[in-house]
mmCIF file of C-alpha atoms in Angstrom:
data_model
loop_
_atom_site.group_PDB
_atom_site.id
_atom_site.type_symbol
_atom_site.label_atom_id
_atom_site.label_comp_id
_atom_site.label_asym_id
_atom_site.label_seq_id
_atom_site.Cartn_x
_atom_site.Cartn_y
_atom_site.Cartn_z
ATOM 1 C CA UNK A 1 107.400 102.577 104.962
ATOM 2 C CA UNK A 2 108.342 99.740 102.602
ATOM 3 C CA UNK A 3 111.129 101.218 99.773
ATOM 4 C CA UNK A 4 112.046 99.667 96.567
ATOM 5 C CA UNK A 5 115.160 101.008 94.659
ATOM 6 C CA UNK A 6 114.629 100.358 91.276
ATOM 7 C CA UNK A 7 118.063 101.275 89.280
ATOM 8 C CA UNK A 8 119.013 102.891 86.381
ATOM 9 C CA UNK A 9 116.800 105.589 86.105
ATOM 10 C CA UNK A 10 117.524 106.102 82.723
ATOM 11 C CA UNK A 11 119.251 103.879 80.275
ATOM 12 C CA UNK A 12 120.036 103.699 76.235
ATOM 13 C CA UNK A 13 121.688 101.415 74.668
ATOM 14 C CA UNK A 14 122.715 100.640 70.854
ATOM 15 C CA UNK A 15 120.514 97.501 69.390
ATOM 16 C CA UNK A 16 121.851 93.954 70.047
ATOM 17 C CA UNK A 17 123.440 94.866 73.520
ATOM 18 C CA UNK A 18 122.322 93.817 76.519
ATOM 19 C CA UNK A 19 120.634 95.897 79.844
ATOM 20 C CA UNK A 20 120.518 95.123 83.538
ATOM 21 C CA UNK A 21 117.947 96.560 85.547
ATOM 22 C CA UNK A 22 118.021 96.069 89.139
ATOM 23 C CA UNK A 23 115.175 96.115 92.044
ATOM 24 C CA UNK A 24 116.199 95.963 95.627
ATOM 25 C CA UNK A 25 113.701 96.163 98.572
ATOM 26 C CA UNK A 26 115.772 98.280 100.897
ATOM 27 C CA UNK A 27 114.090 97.900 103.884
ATOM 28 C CA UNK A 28 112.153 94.386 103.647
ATOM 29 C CA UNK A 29 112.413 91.039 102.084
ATOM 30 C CA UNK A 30 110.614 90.855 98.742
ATOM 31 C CA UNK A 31 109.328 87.003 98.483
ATOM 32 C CA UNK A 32 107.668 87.707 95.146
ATOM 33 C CA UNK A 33 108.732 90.770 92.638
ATOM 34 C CA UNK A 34 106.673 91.852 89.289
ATOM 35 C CA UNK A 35 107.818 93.360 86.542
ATOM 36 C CA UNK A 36 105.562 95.400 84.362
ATOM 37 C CA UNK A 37 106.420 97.076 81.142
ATOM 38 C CA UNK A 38 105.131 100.630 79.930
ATOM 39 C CA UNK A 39 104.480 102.080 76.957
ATOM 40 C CA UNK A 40 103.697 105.651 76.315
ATOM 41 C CA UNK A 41 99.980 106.605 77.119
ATOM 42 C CA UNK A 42 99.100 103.109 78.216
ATOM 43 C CA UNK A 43 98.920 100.958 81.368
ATOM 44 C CA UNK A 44 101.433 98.900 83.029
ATOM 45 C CA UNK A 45 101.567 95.336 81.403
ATOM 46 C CA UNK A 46 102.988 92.022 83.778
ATOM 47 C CA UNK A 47 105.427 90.652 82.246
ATOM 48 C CA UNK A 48 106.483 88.284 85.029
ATOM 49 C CA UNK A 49 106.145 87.319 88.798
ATOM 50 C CA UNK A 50 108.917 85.720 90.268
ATOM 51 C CA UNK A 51 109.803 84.397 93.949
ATOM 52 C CA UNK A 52 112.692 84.181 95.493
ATOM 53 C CA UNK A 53 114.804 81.307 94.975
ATOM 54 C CA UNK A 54 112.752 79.763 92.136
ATOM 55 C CA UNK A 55 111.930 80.790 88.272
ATOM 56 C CA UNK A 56 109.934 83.203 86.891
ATOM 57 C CA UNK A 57 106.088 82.891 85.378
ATOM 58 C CA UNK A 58 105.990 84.869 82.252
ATOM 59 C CA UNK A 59 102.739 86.504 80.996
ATOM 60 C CA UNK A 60 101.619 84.786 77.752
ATOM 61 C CA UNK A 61 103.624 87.088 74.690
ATOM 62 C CA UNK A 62 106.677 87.584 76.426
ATOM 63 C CA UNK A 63 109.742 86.184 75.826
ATOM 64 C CA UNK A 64 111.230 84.466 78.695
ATOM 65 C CA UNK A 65 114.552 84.007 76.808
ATOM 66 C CA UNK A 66 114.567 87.652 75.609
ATOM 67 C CA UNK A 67 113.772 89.028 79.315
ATOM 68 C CA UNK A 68 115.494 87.117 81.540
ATOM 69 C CA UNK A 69 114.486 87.860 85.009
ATOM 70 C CA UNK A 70 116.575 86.338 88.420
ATOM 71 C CA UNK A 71 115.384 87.056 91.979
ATOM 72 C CA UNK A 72 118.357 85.064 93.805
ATOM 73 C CA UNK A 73 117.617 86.663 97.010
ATOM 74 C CA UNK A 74 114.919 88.369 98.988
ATOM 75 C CA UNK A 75 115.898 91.563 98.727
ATOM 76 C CA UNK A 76 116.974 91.627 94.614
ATOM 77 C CA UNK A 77 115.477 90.931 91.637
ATOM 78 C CA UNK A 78 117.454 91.997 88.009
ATOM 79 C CA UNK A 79 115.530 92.182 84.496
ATOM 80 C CA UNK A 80 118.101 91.808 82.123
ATOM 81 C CA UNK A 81 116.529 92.945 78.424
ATOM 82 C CA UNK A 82 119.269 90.299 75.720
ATOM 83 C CA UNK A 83 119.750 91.747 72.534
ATOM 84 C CA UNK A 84 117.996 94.559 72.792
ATOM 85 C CA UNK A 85 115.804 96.469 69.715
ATOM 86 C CA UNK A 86 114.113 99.306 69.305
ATOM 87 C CA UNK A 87 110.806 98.047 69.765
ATOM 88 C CA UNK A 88 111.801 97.076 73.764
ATOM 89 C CA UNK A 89 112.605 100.840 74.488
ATOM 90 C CA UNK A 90 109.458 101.323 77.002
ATOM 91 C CA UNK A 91 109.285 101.972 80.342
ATOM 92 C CA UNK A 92 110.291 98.850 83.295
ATOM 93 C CA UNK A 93 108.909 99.515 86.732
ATOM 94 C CA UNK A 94 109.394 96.349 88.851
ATOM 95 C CA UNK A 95 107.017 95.978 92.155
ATOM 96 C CA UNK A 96 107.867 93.784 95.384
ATOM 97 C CA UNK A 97 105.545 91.927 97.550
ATOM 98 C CA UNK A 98 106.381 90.913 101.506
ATOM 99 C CA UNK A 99 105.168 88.429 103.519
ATOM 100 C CA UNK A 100 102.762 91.432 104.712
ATOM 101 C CA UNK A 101 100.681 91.491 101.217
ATOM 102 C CA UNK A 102 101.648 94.732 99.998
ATOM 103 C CA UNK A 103 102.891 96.304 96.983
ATOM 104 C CA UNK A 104 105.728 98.572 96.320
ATOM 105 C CA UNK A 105 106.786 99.982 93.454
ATOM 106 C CA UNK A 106 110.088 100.875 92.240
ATOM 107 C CA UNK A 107 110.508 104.622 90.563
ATOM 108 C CA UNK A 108 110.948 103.184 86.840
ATOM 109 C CA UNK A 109 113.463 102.823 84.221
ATOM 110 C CA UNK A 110 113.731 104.595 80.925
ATOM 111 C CA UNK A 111 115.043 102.513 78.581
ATOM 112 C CA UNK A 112 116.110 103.470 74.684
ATOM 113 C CA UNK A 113 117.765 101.596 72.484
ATOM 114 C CA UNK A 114 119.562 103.033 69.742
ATOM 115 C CA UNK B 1 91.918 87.585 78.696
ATOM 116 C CA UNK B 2 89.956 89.388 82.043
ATOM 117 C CA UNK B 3 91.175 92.962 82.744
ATOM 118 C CA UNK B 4 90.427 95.978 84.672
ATOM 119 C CA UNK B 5 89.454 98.604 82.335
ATOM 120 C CA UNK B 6 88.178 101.916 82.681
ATOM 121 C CA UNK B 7 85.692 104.195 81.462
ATOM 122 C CA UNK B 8 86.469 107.991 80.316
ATOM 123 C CA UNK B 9 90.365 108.383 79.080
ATOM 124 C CA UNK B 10 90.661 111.790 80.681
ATOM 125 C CA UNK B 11 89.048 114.330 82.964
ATOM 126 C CA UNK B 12 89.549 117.815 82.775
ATOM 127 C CA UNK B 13 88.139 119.981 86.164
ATOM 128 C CA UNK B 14 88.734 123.576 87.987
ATOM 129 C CA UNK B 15 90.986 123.538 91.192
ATOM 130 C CA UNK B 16 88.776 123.225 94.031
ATOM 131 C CA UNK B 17 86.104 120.930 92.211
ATOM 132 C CA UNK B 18 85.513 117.098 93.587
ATOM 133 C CA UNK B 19 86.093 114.829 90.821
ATOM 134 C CA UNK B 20 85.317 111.417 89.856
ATOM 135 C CA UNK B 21 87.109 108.632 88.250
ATOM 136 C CA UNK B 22 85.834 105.249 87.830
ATOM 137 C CA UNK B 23 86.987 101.994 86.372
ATOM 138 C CA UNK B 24 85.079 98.691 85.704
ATOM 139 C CA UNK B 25 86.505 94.954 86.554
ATOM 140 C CA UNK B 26 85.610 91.833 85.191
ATOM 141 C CA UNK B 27 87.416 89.510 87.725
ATOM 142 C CA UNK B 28 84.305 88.502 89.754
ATOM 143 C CA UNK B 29 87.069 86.661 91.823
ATOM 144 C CA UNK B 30 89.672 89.693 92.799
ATOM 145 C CA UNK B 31 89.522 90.325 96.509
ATOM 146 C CA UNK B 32 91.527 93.652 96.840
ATOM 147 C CA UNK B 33 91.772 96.830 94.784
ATOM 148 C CA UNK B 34 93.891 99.456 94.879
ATOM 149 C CA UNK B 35 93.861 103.183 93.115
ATOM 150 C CA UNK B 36 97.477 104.752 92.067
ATOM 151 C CA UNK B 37 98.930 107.834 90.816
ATOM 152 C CA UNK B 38 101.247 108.226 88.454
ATOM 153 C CA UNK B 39 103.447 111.037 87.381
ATOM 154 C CA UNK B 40 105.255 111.250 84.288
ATOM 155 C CA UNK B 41 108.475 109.383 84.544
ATOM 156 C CA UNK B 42 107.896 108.105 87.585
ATOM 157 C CA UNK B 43 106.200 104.715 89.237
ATOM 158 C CA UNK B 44 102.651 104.192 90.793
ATOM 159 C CA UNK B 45 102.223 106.088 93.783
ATOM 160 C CA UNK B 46 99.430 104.464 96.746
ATOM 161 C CA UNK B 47 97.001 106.352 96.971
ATOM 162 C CA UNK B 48 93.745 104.122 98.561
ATOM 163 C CA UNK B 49 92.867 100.856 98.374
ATOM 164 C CA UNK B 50 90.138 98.945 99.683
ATOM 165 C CA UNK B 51 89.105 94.981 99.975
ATOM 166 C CA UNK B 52 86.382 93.165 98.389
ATOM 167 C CA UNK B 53 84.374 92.595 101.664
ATOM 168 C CA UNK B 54 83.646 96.680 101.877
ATOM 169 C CA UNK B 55 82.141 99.249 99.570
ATOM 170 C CA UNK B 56 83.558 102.349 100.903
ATOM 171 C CA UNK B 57 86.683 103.618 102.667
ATOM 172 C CA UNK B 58 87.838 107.023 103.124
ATOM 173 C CA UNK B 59 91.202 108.816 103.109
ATOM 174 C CA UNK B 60 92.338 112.047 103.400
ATOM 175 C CA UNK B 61 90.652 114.086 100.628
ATOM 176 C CA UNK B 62 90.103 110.696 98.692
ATOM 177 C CA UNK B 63 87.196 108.030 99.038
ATOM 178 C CA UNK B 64 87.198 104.644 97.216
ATOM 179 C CA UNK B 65 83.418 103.056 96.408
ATOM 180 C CA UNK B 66 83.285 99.417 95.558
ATOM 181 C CA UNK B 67 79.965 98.147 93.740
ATOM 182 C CA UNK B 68 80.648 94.058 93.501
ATOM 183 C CA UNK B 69 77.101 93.763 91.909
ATOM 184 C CA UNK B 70 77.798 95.657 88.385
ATOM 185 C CA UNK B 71 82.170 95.099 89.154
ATOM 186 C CA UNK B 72 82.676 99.018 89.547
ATOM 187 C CA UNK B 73 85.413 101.072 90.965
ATOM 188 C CA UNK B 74 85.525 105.434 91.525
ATOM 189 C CA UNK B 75 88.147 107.167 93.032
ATOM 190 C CA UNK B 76 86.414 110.507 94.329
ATOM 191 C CA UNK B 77 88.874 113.532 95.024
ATOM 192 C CA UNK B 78 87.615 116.416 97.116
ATOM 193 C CA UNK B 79 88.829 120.121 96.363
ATOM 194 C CA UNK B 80 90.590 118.805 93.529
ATOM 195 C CA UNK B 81 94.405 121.391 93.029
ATOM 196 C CA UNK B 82 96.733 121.586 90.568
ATOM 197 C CA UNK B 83 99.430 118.947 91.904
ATOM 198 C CA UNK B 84 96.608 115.987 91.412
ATOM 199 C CA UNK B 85 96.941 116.013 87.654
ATOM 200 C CA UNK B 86 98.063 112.929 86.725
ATOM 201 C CA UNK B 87 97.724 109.691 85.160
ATOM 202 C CA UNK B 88 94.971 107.286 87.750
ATOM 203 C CA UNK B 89 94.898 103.678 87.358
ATOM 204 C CA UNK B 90 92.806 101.152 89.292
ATOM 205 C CA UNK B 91 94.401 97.810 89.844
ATOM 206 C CA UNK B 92 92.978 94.348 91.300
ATOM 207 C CA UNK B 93 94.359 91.557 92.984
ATOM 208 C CA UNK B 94 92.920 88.429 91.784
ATOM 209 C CA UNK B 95 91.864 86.193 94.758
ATOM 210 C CA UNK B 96 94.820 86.055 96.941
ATOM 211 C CA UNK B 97 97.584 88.135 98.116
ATOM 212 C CA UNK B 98 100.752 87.211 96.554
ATOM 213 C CA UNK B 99 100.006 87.938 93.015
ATOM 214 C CA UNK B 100 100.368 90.608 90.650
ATOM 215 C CA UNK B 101 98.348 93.460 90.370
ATOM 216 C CA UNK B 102 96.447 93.693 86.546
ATOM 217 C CA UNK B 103 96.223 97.438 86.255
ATOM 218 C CA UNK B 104 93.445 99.283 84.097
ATOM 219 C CA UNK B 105 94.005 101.520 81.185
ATOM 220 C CA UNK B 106 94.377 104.634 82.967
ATOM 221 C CA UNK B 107 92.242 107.925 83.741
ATOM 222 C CA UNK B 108 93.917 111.557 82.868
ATOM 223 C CA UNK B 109 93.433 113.993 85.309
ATOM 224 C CA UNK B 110 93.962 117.596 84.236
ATOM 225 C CA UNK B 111 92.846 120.170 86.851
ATOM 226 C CA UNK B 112 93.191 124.131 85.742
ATOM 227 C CA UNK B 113 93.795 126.660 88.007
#
């Protein structure tokens, strides 16, 4: 079945750095990845969808300058979180689309900034 | 804005028992729903999903019921054990594949042995 690596697992970080997450489909091309955003006890939120090649959409409320997302090729899409405060510690789970409709989910990152 | 919400926050049951979760929509237009579990610290995992031209489809232990007329969603599990407790969310797809999935707030399961 479809995979999607979804890497670091776990990350902290002190306030005012920046934090790469990465998505890869590993066996499929992703032409559209979302990114969701967790917070504890409550649902995932979209954040963005992005396709390959082009620019993100953002949801209304988030900050496209803050969470910059790139999907340069079909197979990997990064979230980087810029200056980074407590308030984005939460958990990132990105999801890829194919050309077959589906959705797969990566496993989640934990991030906690410091 | 439209969301997928759901109805009781958790659901405590005995191993063995069926139980039911449900969730209500609001997107008259989404064409394809899907049920997850999730585990703590982990992402969604598939568990059913059906499309808006059904009301019913089966898996193994699980059946999804689709009621377009009131915008209703259940997820029933048979024989309900220990290793289903977890956080449930329903999600729709509005209108065409492609887009993202708006999840709804999320059903705990809690089954005691």
């Amino acid at each position: 079945g479809a995979v999607v690596s979804q890497h670091p697992s776990r990350v902290i970080c002190k306030s005012g750095t920046s934090v790469k997450i990465e998505c890869r489909s590993l066996d499929f091309q992703a032409t559209t990845m979302f990114w969701y955003r967790q917070f504890p006890k409550q649902s995932l939120m979209l954040m963005a969808t992005s396709n390959e090649g082009s620019k993100a959409t953002y949801e209304q409320g988030v900050e496209k300058d803050k969470f910059l997302i790139n999907h340069a090729s079909l197979t990997l899409s990064t979230l980087t979180v810029t200056s980074a405060h407590p308030e984005d510690s939460s958990f990132y789970i990105c999801s890829a689309s194919g050309q077959g409709g589906g959705y797969t989910f990566g496993s989640g990152t934990r991030l906690t900034v410091v | 804005g439209e969301s997928v919400g759901l109805h009781l926050p958790t659901l405590s049951v005995q191993e063995g028992d069926n139980s039911i979760i449900n969730c209500a929509y609001s997107n008259s237009a989404s064409d394809y729903f899907i049920w997850y579990k999730q585990e703590s610290g982990k992402g969604p995992q598939f568990i059913i999903d059906i499309r808006s031209n059904m009301d019913k489809r089966q898996g193994q232990r699980v059946t999804v019921l689709l009621n377009k007329t009131v915008k209703h969603l259940s997820l029933q599990i048979a024989a309900t054990q220990p290793g289903d407790s977890a956080v449930y969310f329903c999600a729709e797809r509005r209108n065409q594949a492609g887009t993202a999935l708006i999840f709804g707030k999320g059903t705990t399961l809690s089954v005691s042995s």
